[in-house]
Coordinates of C-alpha atoms in Angstrom, one line a residue:
X426 CA -102.6 -77.6 78.9
X427 CA -103.4 -81.2 77.3
X428 CA -105.7 -84.5 78.8
X429 CA -102.6 -86.8 78.4
X430 CA -103.3 -87.7 82.4
X431 CA -106.5 -89.5 81.2
X432 CA -104.5 -91.3 78.8
X433 CA -101.5 -93.8 78.7
X434 CA -98.3 -91.4 79.4
X435 CA -95.5 -92.7 76.5
X436 CA -92.7 -94.3 78.0
X437 CA -90.1 -91.7 78.9
X438 CA -86.4 -93.0 77.5
X439 CA -84.8 -94.1 80.1
X440 CA -80.9 -94.7 80.8
X441 CA -79.6 -98.5 80.7
X442 CA -77.4 -99.1 82.9
X443 CA -74.1 -101.5 81.7
X444 CA -74.7 -105.4 82.6
X445 CA -71.6 -106.7 84.3
X446 CA -69.6 -109.0 82.4
X447 CA -70.3 -112.6 83.3
X448 CA -68.3 -115.2 83.6
X449 CA -68.2 -116.5 80.1
X450 CA -66.8 -112.7 79.5
X451 CA -63.8 -113.0 80.9
X452 CA -61.6 -115.7 79.8
X453 CA -62.2 -113.6 76.1
X454 CA -60.6 -110.2 78.4
X455 CA -57.7 -112.2 79.6
X456 CA -56.9 -113.6 76.1
X457 CA -57.4 -110.6 74.5
X458 CA -55.3 -108.7 77.2
X459 CA -52.5 -110.8 77.4
X460 CA -52.3 -111.2 73.4
X461 CA -51.9 -107.2 73.6
X462 CA -48.7 -108.0 76.1
X463 CA -45.6 -108.1 73.7
X464 CA -44.7 -111.8 74.8
X465 CA -45.9 -111.8 78.6
X466 CA -49.3 -114.1 77.7
X467 CA -47.8 -116.4 80.4
X468 CA -47.6 -113.9 82.8
X469 CA -50.7 -115.0 84.5
X470 CA -51.8 -111.5 85.0
X471 CA -55.0 -111.0 85.0
X472 CA -57.9 -108.6 83.1
X473 CA -57.0 -104.6 83.1
X474 CA -58.4 -102.4 86.0
X475 CA -61.6 -100.0 85.1
X476 CA -59.6 -96.9 85.4
X477 CA -57.2 -98.3 83.4
X478 CA -59.4 -98.6 80.1
X479 CA -62.2 -95.6 81.2
X480 CA -58.2 -93.6 81.0
X481 CA -57.0 -95.6 77.4
X482 CA -61.0 -94.7 76.1
X483 CA -60.5 -90.6 76.8
X484 CA -57.2 -90.7 75.5
X485 CA -59.0 -92.3 71.7
X486 CA -61.1 -90.3 72.4
X487 CA -59.1 -87.4 73.0
X488 CA -56.6 -88.7 69.9
X489 CA -59.5 -88.6 66.9
X490 CA -60.5 -85.2 68.4
X491 CA -57.0 -83.9 67.2
X492 CA -56.8 -85.8 64.0
X493 CA -59.8 -83.8 62.6
X494 CA -59.2 -81.2 60.6
X495 CA -60.5 -78.1 62.5
X496 CA -58.2 -79.4 65.6
X497 CA -55.6 -79.2 63.0
X498 CA -55.9 -75.5 61.9
X499 CA -56.0 -74.7 65.6
X500 CA -52.9 -75.9 67.1
X501 CA -51.4 -75.1 63.3
X502 CA -52.2 -71.6 64.3
X503 CA -51.2 -71.4 67.6
X504 CA -47.6 -73.0 67.1
X505 CA -47.4 -70.2 64.3
X506 CA -48.6 -67.6 66.7
X507 CA -46.1 -69.2 69.7
X508 CA -43.0 -69.1 66.3
X509 CA -43.3 -65.2 65.6
X510 CA -43.6 -64.3 69.0
X511 CA -40.0 -66.2 69.4
X512 CA -38.6 -64.7 66.3
X513 CA -40.1 -61.3 66.9
X514 CA -39.8 -60.7 70.7
X515 CA -35.7 -59.4 70.6
X516 CA -36.0 -57.1 67.1
X517 CA -39.6 -55.7 68.2
X518 CA -38.8 -55.4 71.7
X519 CA -42.3 -56.9 72.5
X520 CA -41.8 -56.7 76.2
X521 CA -41.0 -53.0 76.6
X522 CA -43.5 -52.2 74.0
X523 CA -45.8 -54.1 76.4
X524 CA -45.0 -51.8 79.4
X525 CA -45.1 -48.9 77.1
X526 CA -49.0 -49.6 76.3
X527 CA -49.8 -50.2 80.0
X528 CA -48.3 -47.2 80.8
X529 CA -50.3 -45.3 78.7
X530 CA -53.9 -47.4 79.2
X531 CA -53.3 -46.3 83.5
X532 CA -52.9 -42.3 82.2
X533 CA -56.1 -42.5 81.2
X534 CA -59.6 -40.4 82.3
X535 CA -62.8 -41.7 82.9
X536 CA -64.1 -40.3 80.6
X537 CA -62.0 -42.3 78.1
X538 CA -63.2 -45.6 79.6
X539 CA -66.9 -44.6 80.1
X540 CA -66.7 -43.2 76.0
X541 CA -65.4 -46.7 75.6
X542 CA -67.9 -48.7 77.7
X543 CA -70.3 -47.0 75.8
X544 CA -68.6 -47.6 72.2
X545 CA -68.9 -51.1 72.9
X546 CA -72.2 -50.8 74.1
X547 CA -73.6 -49.4 71.2
X548 CA -72.1 -51.8 68.5
X549 CA -72.8 -54.7 70.3
X550 CA -76.4 -53.8 70.4
X551 CA -76.8 -53.2 66.6
X552 CA -75.0 -57.2 65.9
X553 CA -77.3 -57.8 68.4
X554 CA -80.2 -56.3 66.6
X555 CA -79.4 -57.5 63.1
X556 CA -78.5 -60.8 64.1
X557 CA -82.3 -60.7 66.1
X558 CA -83.9 -59.8 62.7
X559 CA -81.8 -61.9 60.6
X560 CA -83.0 -64.9 62.8
X561 CA -86.5 -63.4 62.6
X562 CA -87.0 -63.3 59.2
X563 CA -84.2 -66.1 58.0
X564 CA -84.2 -68.5 60.7
X565 CA -80.7 -67.9 60.5
X566 CA -77.6 -66.8 62.3
X567 CA -75.4 -64.3 60.3
X568 CA -72.9 -65.1 61.8
X569 CA -73.1 -68.8 62.6
X570 CA -74.0 -68.6 58.4
X571 CA -70.8 -66.9 57.4
X572 CA -68.5 -68.6 59.6
X573 CA -69.8 -72.0 58.0
X574 CA -70.2 -71.1 54.1
X575 CA -66.7 -69.1 54.5
X576 CA -65.3 -70.0 57.2
X577 CA -65.5 -73.5 57.5
X578 CA -63.9 -74.4 53.5
X579 CA -60.8 -71.9 54.6
X580 CA -60.0 -74.4 57.7
X581 CA -60.8 -77.7 56.1
X582 CA -64.3 -78.6 57.4
X583 CA -65.8 -80.1 54.8
X584 CA -64.0 -83.4 55.5
X585 CA -63.7 -85.7 52.0
X586 CA -65.1 -89.9 53.1
X587 CA -64.2 -92.4 50.6
X588 CA -66.8 -93.1 46.9
X589 CA -69.0 -96.0 48.1
X590 CA -69.9 -98.3 45.1
X591 CA -72.5 -96.8 42.5
X592 CA -74.5 -100.0 43.6
X593 CA -75.0 -98.7 46.9
X594 CA -75.5 -94.8 46.3
X595 CA -78.2 -96.3 44.3
X596 CA -79.5 -97.8 46.5
X597 CA -79.3 -95.4 49.6
X598 CA -80.7 -92.8 47.5
X599 CA -83.7 -94.8 46.8
X600 CA -84.3 -95.6 50.0
X601 CA -84.1 -91.9 51.0
X602 CA -86.4 -90.5 48.3
X603 CA -89.4 -93.1 50.0
X604 CA -88.7 -92.4 53.0
X605 CA -88.1 -88.6 53.1
X606 CA -91.4 -87.0 51.2
X607 CA -90.7 -84.3 49.3
X608 CA -92.0 -80.7 49.7
X609 CA -94.0 -80.2 47.3
X610 CA -96.6 -77.5 46.6
X611 CA -100.1 -77.9 45.7
X612 CA -102.9 -76.6 44.6
X613 CA -105.1 -74.6 46.7
X614 CA -108.8 -76.7 46.2
X615 CA -110.2 -73.5 48.2
X616 CA -108.3 -71.0 46.5
X617 CA -110.0 -67.7 46.0
X618 CA -111.0 -65.6 42.9
X619 CA -108.1 -62.6 42.4
X620 CA -110.9 -60.1 41.2
X621 CA -113.6 -60.8 43.5
X622 CA -112.2 -61.5 46.7
X623 CA -108.2 -61.2 46.8
X624 CA -108.2 -57.8 44.6
X625 CA -111.0 -56.3 46.8
X626 CA -108.8 -57.1 50.3
X627 CA -105.4 -55.3 48.7
X628 CA -108.2 -52.5 47.8
X629 CA -109.4 -52.6 51.9
X630 CA -106.4 -52.8 53.3
X631 CA -103.3 -51.6 50.5
X632 CA -101.6 -55.0 51.0
X633 CA -100.7 -57.5 48.2
X634 CA -102.4 -60.8 49.9
X635 CA -100.6 -62.9 47.1
X636 CA -96.5 -63.3 46.8
X637 CA -95.5 -63.1 43.4
X638 CA -93.7 -66.7 43.9
X639 CA -97.8 -68.2 44.5
X640 CA -98.7 -65.9 41.6
X641 CA -96.0 -67.9 39.3
X642 CA -96.8 -71.1 40.5
X643 CA -100.5 -70.3 39.1
X644 CA -99.1 -68.8 35.6
X645 CA -97.5 -72.2 35.1
X646 CA -100.3 -74.1 36.3
X647 CA -102.7 -72.3 33.9
X648 CA -100.0 -72.8 31.1
X649 CA -100.6 -76.6 32.1
X650 CA -104.2 -76.7 32.2
X651 CA -105.1 -74.3 29.5
X652 CA -102.9 -74.6 26.7
X653 CA -101.7 -77.2 24.4
X654 CA -99.9 -77.8 21.0
X655 CA -102.4 -77.4 18.9
X656 CA -103.0 -73.4 20.0
X657 CA -100.9 -72.4 16.9
X658 CA -104.0 -73.4 15.1
X659 CA -106.4 -71.4 16.6
X660 CA -105.6 -67.3 16.2
X661 CA -107.6 -67.0 19.7
X662 CA -106.2 -69.8 21.6
X663 CA -102.4 -68.1 20.1
X664 CA -104.2 -65.0 22.4
X665 CA -104.9 -66.4 25.4
X666 CA -101.1 -68.1 25.2
X667 CA -99.8 -65.0 25.4
X668 CA -102.6 -63.7 27.7
X669 CA -101.2 -66.6 30.0
X670 CA -97.8 -65.6 30.3
X671 CA -98.1 -61.8 30.8
X672 CA -97.2 -60.6 34.4
X673 CA -99.7 -57.5 34.3
X674 CA -103.4 -57.8 34.9
X675 CA -104.3 -55.6 32.8
X676 CA -103.1 -57.1 29.7
X677 CA -103.7 -59.8 30.7
X678 CA -107.7 -59.2 30.9
X679 CA -107.0 -57.0 27.1
X680 CA -106.1 -59.7 25.6
X681 CA -109.1 -61.5 26.7
X682 CA -110.8 -59.5 25.5
X683 CA -108.8 -59.6 22.0
X684 CA -109.4 -63.1 22.0
X685 CA -113.1 -63.1 22.5
X686 CA -113.1 -60.9 19.4
X687 CA -111.5 -63.3 17.3
X688 CA -113.7 -66.3 18.6
X689 CA -116.3 -65.6 21.1
X690 CA -116.9 -69.2 21.9
X691 CA -113.3 -69.0 24.1
X692 CA -114.2 -70.5 26.7
X693 CA -110.1 -70.3 28.2
X694 CA -110.8 -66.0 27.4
X695 CA -114.1 -66.4 29.8
X696 CA -112.3 -68.1 32.7
X697 CA -109.1 -65.2 32.6
X698 CA -112.4 -62.4 32.7
X699 CA -114.5 -64.5 36.0
X700 CA -111.3 -64.6 37.4
X701 CA -109.4 -61.5 37.4
X702 CA -111.9 -58.8 35.8
X703 CA -114.9 -59.6 37.8
X704 CA -115.3 -57.3 41.3
X705 CA -118.0 -59.6 42.5
X706 CA -118.7 -63.6 43.0
X707 CA -122.2 -62.8 40.6
X708 CA -120.4 -61.1 38.1
X709 CA -118.0 -64.3 38.2
X710 CA -120.4 -66.8 37.5
X711 CA -122.0 -64.9 34.6
X712 CA -118.4 -65.4 32.7
X713 CA -118.3 -68.8 34.1
X714 CA -122.0 -69.9 32.7
X715 CA -120.6 -68.4 29.2
X716 CA -116.9 -70.7 29.8
X717 CA -119.1 -73.4 30.6
X718 CA -121.2 -73.2 27.1
X719 CA -118.4 -72.8 25.1
X720 CA -116.2 -75.2 26.5
X721 CA -119.4 -77.9 26.4
X722 CA -119.3 -77.4 22.6
X723 CA -115.8 -77.3 22.1
X724 CA -115.0 -80.7 24.6
X725 CA -117.9 -82.4 22.1
X726 CA -115.7 -81.5 19.3
X727 CA -112.5 -82.4 20.4
X728 CA -114.4 -86.0 21.5
X729 CA -115.1 -87.0 18.5
X730 CA -111.6 -86.6 16.8
X731 CA -109.7 -87.1 19.6
X732 CA -108.0 -90.7 18.3
X733 CA -106.9 -88.8 14.9
X734 CA -103.4 -87.7 16.0
X735 CA -101.8 -87.5 19.5
X736 CA -102.3 -83.4 18.5
X737 CA -106.5 -84.2 18.9
X738 CA -105.4 -86.4 21.7
X739 CA -103.9 -83.3 23.2
X740 CA -106.1 -81.2 22.3
X741 CA -108.9 -83.3 24.4
X742 CA -107.0 -83.3 27.7
X743 CA -107.2 -78.9 27.2
X744 CA -111.0 -79.0 26.9
X745 CA -111.2 -81.5 29.0
X746 CA -109.1 -79.7 31.8
X747 CA -111.2 -76.2 31.2
X748 CA -114.4 -78.3 31.4
X749 CA -113.4 -79.3 35.0
X750 CA -112.4 -76.3 35.9
X751 CA -115.1 -74.2 34.9
X752 CA -117.4 -76.7 37.0
X753 CA -115.9 -76.6 40.0
X754 CA -115.5 -72.8 40.2
X755 CA -118.8 -72.1 39.5
X756 CA -119.9 -75.1 42.1
X757 CA -118.0 -72.6 44.1
X758 CA -119.6 -69.3 43.5
X759 CA -122.6 -71.7 44.0
X760 CA -121.5 -71.7 47.8
X761 CA -120.4 -68.9 47.6
X762 CA -124.1 -67.5 46.9
X763 CA -125.1 -69.2 49.8
X764 CA -126.7 -72.4 47.3
X765 CA -125.1 -75.2 49.3
X766 CA -127.2 -77.8 47.7
X767 CA -126.6 -76.8 43.9
X768 CA -123.1 -76.5 45.0
X769 CA -122.5 -80.2 46.1
X770 CA -125.0 -81.4 43.4
X771 CA -122.3 -79.8 41.0
X772 CA -119.4 -81.0 42.9
X773 CA -120.9 -84.7 43.1
X774 CA -122.0 -84.9 39.4
X775 CA -118.2 -83.8 38.7
X776 CA -116.4 -86.4 40.7
X777 CA -119.1 -88.8 38.9
X778 CA -118.4 -87.4 35.5
X779 CA -114.8 -87.5 35.5
X780 CA -113.1 -90.4 38.3
X781 CA -110.2 -90.2 37.4
X782 CA -109.0 -86.4 38.2
X783 CA -109.2 -86.8 41.7
X784 CA -105.6 -85.4 42.5
X785 CA -107.6 -82.0 41.5
X786 CA -109.0 -82.7 45.2
X787 CA -112.8 -82.0 44.6
X788 CA -113.4 -83.9 47.6
X789 CA -112.1 -81.3 49.9
X790 CA -114.5 -78.9 47.9
X791 CA -117.8 -81.2 48.5
X792 CA -116.4 -81.5 52.5
X793 CA -116.3 -78.0 53.3
X794 CA -120.3 -78.0 51.2
X795 CA -121.6 -81.3 54.2
X796 CA -120.2 -79.5 57.0
X797 CA -122.2 -76.6 55.9
X798 CA -124.9 -78.3 55.3
X799 CA -124.5 -80.4 58.9
X800 CA -124.6 -83.5 56.8
X801 CA -122.2 -85.3 58.4
X802 CA -123.7 -88.7 57.4
X803 CA -122.5 -87.7 54.3
X804 CA -119.4 -86.1 55.4
X805 CA -118.7 -89.4 57.3
X806 CA -119.0 -91.2 53.7
X807 CA -116.7 -89.1 52.1
X808 CA -114.3 -89.9 54.5
X809 CA -114.6 -93.5 54.1
X810 CA -113.8 -93.4 50.7
X811 CA -110.5 -91.3 50.5
X812 CA -109.2 -91.8 54.3
X813 CA -107.6 -94.1 53.2
X814 CA -103.9 -95.1 54.0
X815 CA -103.0 -96.0 49.9
X816 CA -104.2 -91.9 49.2
X817 CA -102.5 -89.4 50.3
X818 CA -103.4 -86.9 53.7
X819 CA -104.2 -83.7 53.6
X820 CA -105.4 -80.7 57.0
X821 CA -108.9 -81.5 55.7
X822 CA -109.4 -84.6 55.7
X823 CA -107.2 -85.7 59.5
X824 CA -109.1 -82.6 61.3
X825 CA -113.0 -83.5 59.6
X826 CA -112.2 -87.2 60.4
X827 CA -111.5 -84.9 64.0
X828 CA -114.5 -83.6 64.1
X829 CA -116.4 -85.9 63.8
X830 CA -115.1 -88.1 66.3
X831 CA -115.3 -84.8 68.8
X832 CA -118.6 -84.7 67.8
X833 CA -119.7 -87.6 69.2
X834 CA -118.4 -86.4 72.8
X835 CA -117.8 -83.0 72.7
X836 CA -121.0 -81.7 73.9
X837 CA -120.7 -83.8 77.7
X838 CA -117.0 -83.7 77.5
X839 CA -115.3 -82.3 80.7
X840 CA -111.2 -82.0 82.1
X841 CA -112.2 -82.2 85.3
X842 CA -114.4 -85.7 85.3
X843 CA -112.6 -87.1 82.8
X844 CA -109.1 -86.7 84.8
X845 CA -111.5 -88.4 88.0
X846 CA -113.0 -91.5 85.9
X847 CA -110.7 -91.9 83.2
X848 CA -111.5 -91.8 79.5
X849 CA -114.1 -93.6 77.3
X850 CA -113.8 -95.6 74.7
X851 CA -115.7 -92.9 72.2
X852 CA -113.4 -90.2 74.5
X853 CA -110.4 -92.1 73.6
X854 CA -110.8 -92.6 70.0
X855 CA -111.5 -88.9 70.1
X856 CA -108.1 -87.7 71.0
X857 CA -105.9 -90.4 69.0
X858 CA -108.1 -89.1 66.0
X859 CA -106.5 -85.2 67.1
X860 CA -103.4 -86.5 68.3
X861 CA -103.2 -88.0 64.3
X862 CA -105.0 -84.3 62.7
X863 CA -102.2 -82.7 65.2
X864 CA -98.5 -84.8 63.9
X865 CA -99.4 -84.0 60.0
X866 CA -100.1 -80.5 60.4
X867 CA -99.5 -79.6 63.8
X868 CA -100.0 -75.8 63.0
X869 CA -104.0 -75.8 62.8
X870 CA -104.5 -75.7 66.2
X871 CA -103.1 -72.4 67.0
X872 CA -105.9 -70.7 64.0
X873 CA -108.7 -72.6 65.3
X874 CA -108.1 -71.9 68.5
X875 CA -107.5 -67.8 68.0
X876 CA -104.5 -67.4 68.7
X877 CA -103.0 -66.5 66.0
X878 CA -104.8 -64.5 63.4
X879 CA -105.4 -65.5 60.0
X880 CA -104.6 -63.9 56.3
X881 CA -106.8 -65.0 53.8
X882 CA -105.2 -68.5 52.1
X883 CA -103.3 -68.2 49.2
X884 CA -103.3 -70.2 45.5
X885 CA -101.3 -72.6 46.8
X886 CA -100.7 -74.8 49.6
X887 CA -97.4 -77.2 51.4
X888 CA -98.9 -80.1 53.2
X889 CA -98.5 -80.2 56.9
X890 CA -97.1 -76.3 56.3
X891 CA -98.4 -73.4 58.0
X892 CA -99.5 -72.3 54.8
X893 CA -102.2 -75.0 54.8
X894 CA -102.9 -74.6 58.5
X895 CA -103.9 -70.7 57.1
X896 CA -106.4 -72.4 54.0
X897 CA -107.8 -75.1 56.3
X898 CA -108.6 -72.6 59.2
X899 CA -110.0 -70.2 56.9
X900 CA -113.1 -71.9 55.5
X901 CA -113.1 -74.7 58.4
X902 CA -113.2 -72.5 61.3
X903 CA -117.2 -71.6 61.2
X904 CA -117.8 -75.5 61.4
X905 CA -115.8 -76.0 64.7
X906 CA -117.2 -73.5 66.1
X907 CA -120.5 -75.0 65.5
X908 CA -119.9 -78.0 67.6
X909 CA -119.8 -77.3 71.0
X910 CA -116.9 -78.3 73.2
X911 CA -115.1 -79.4 70.1
X912 CA -112.6 -76.4 70.4
X913 CA -113.1 -77.1 74.2
X914 CA -111.9 -80.7 73.3
X915 CA -108.9 -79.6 70.8
X916 CA -107.9 -77.2 73.4
X917 CA -107.5 -79.6 76.0
X918 CA -105.6 -82.4 74.4
X919 CA -103.5 -81.4 71.1
X920 CA -100.6 -80.8 72.8
X921 CA -100.1 -83.4 74.0
X922 CA -99.3 -85.2 71.0
X923 CA -95.5 -83.7 71.2
X924 CA -95.0 -85.9 73.8
X925 CA -95.5 -89.1 71.2
X926 CA -93.1 -87.3 68.8
X927 CA -90.2 -85.9 71.1
X928 CA -88.2 -85.8 67.8
X929 CA -90.2 -84.9 65.0
X930 CA -87.6 -84.4 62.0
X931 CA -85.9 -87.9 62.8
X932 CA -89.1 -89.8 63.6
X933 CA -93.4 -89.9 63.4
X934 CA -95.5 -92.1 64.7
X935 CA -97.9 -92.0 62.4
X936 CA -96.7 -90.0 59.9
X937 CA -93.6 -89.8 57.5
X938 CA -91.3 -87.5 60.3
X939 CA -92.2 -84.2 60.0
X940 CA -89.8 -82.2 56.8
X941 CA -87.1 -79.1 57.7
X942 CA -88.0 -77.6 54.1
X943 CA -91.6 -75.9 55.4
X944 CA -90.6 -72.9 56.7
X945 CA -89.1 -71.5 54.0
X946 CA -91.7 -73.2 51.1
X947 CA -94.0 -70.9 53.6
X948 CA -92.1 -67.7 53.5
X949 CA -92.1 -68.1 49.9
X950 CA -96.1 -68.8 49.8
X951 CA -97.4 -66.1 52.7
X952 CA -97.2 -62.5 52.6
X953 CA -94.6 -60.9 54.4
X954 CA -96.7 -59.1 56.7
X955 CA -98.2 -62.9 58.3
X956 CA -96.3 -63.8 60.7
X957 CA -95.2 -67.9 59.9
X958 CA -95.4 -70.4 62.5
X959 CA -92.1 -72.4 62.8
X960 CA -92.9 -76.2 63.8
X961 CA -90.5 -77.5 65.4
X962 CA -89.8 -74.0 67.4
X963 CA -85.9 -73.4 66.8
X964 CA -83.4 -72.4 69.3
X965 CA -81.9 -69.3 69.6
X966 CA -78.4 -68.9 68.2
X967 CA -75.8 -69.0 70.5
X968 CA -74.1 -65.6 68.6
X969 CA -78.0 -63.7 69.8
X970 CA -77.4 -64.9 73.4
X971 CA -73.6 -63.7 72.8
X972 CA -74.1 -60.3 71.9
X973 CA -77.2 -59.6 74.1
X974 CA -74.3 -60.8 76.6
X975 CA -72.1 -58.6 75.3
X976 CA -74.2 -55.5 75.1
X977 CA -75.8 -55.7 79.1
X978 CA -72.2 -56.1 80.4
X979 CA -70.7 -53.4 78.0
X980 CA -73.7 -51.1 79.0
X981 CA -73.5 -52.4 82.6
X982 CA -69.4 -51.2 82.7
X983 CA -70.8 -47.7 80.9
X984 CA -73.6 -47.2 83.7
X985 CA -71.2 -47.7 86.6
X986 CA -68.0 -45.9 85.0
X987 CA -70.6 -42.9 84.9
X988 CA -71.8 -43.2 88.4
X989 CA -68.5 -44.4 90.4
X990 CA -65.6 -43.2 88.2
X991 CA -62.6 -43.3 90.3
X992 CA -63.8 -46.5 91.5
X993 CA -63.7 -48.1 88.2
X994 CA -60.3 -46.4 87.1
X995 CA -58.6 -48.6 90.2
X996 CA -61.0 -51.5 88.2
X997 CA -59.2 -51.2 85.4
X998 CA -55.7 -50.8 87.0
X999 CA -56.0 -54.3 88.7
X1000 CA -57.2 -55.7 85.3
X1001 CA -53.9 -54.5 83.5
X1002 CA -51.6 -55.8 86.0
X1003 CA -53.9 -59.1 85.9
X1004 CA -53.3 -58.7 81.7
X1005 CA -49.7 -57.8 82.2
X1006 CA -47.7 -58.7 85.0
X1007 CA -44.5 -58.2 84.3
X1008 CA -44.9 -54.6 83.3
X1009 CA -46.6 -54.3 87.1
X1010 CA -43.2 -51.8 88.6
X1011 CA -44.0 -49.2 85.7
X1012 CA -47.8 -49.2 85.9
X1013 CA -47.1 -49.4 89.9
X1014 CA -44.4 -46.0 89.0
X1015 CA -46.8 -44.1 86.9
X1016 CA -49.5 -43.6 89.6

């Protein structure tokens, strides 16, 4: 399991015994007891006995529970049924009706009981299968969801509380915004090329690697990065503005060629063709080089006139986005084609030329390329700059830091030896780095240890979610395999993280509590044929256990009825006698 035997285990929560009341507290208890006795304060009684106090507390708990809306509704329903029985008992002759029903059931043949039990088992089995499918797909129980959303309001489940002051609500909302991180979706810094990689995967496997939600987010990004208010002044940019909104890939490619006919220096048209029409990385690089030539020319023109009006400033921002995007993709093409040192130089120059665009996470591309070069000193220098407490974290940063610390000890690491002699300082630092990374994203180790199968990473990721884990492991698994013993150290230590965070949704150790919305967002980002990793693992709902037990019990009754029909008939009659003892003479007479 984990190498937690060599580490100081966190203290387990213990129940503390309530201390006995001191002598100083006794007068207060006596005064309180005497004051509530209704004029008997001078009787000289001592404090009430513990048994009476505990009985009083239990009575108060029962009284509070009985005051809840669902308890009041249940009592009202029981009272209504009792009143209905008392009113209709004589005119409807319910006693005679029950006796007649009992006589009818006692005359049924074993075939009827067999058919009844088989039908009950079949129906409960269908409900169980549906409940299981609904839980696997949506993470909730269908019966529980319907009960909460439809039945609970009918019995008054929503309790109304008095409105709090506006100032208090505002402060509470601000605090909750600071303490509860939102499930924000980020652009994947290592996203693949649609034409050269995603489309080829679909041609080979017949499976769609991207979801509609993911592609819709990309369309929004393209409209934000590559369009501005002054596009209406240029016919080619007007055509491209419509092209980014098209859903059909062929329509987008056709619009890009139309824009090039209007203006041969339309950089965004070359970008679209490189992303979606090029079927190889070499073809994509050719398109991006043409986009770079056109983008640099347009960028220089925008720099000369950006101070003339707000429209020109917006155009400069758009041209800057295009230029940065093209240079970054060219560096990624060089990385994929094996020219890694060239790719590293292009990324460093890009980060130096546009230092304010750190939110694009270009440093994660640089980290992956440096790891491929095995330039671990340069990787450590990049981490020293971006693994800062004031900067947002990512799986690439946390797990790369853990990899570097594991590299120093993994080659000579042995769980048996470490459990005997204890962990050295370097090994403790490596284990703590792994625990830190696992706490940030607990889904990554299963992919690095090949306990789950990988799919192509999406174009957008959710930090700390399964989508980010897929994207990280897809590119970094080879770097972990290259360092001898690194995966062994990860395998021995990663599960020890969960002992430090027994309640990850409520309190974290080094980071915020784990967000509970990651599963829903990851299901929209990852393809349907991928089994989404869920953390923390959800327990099976009650109704799945109930329907499974009902199905098994009904099937067992059906089997016993088929094998021993006479004995099961006698058993059924005995059950009827227990249920309706008032009609037992009729049953005995009929039998």
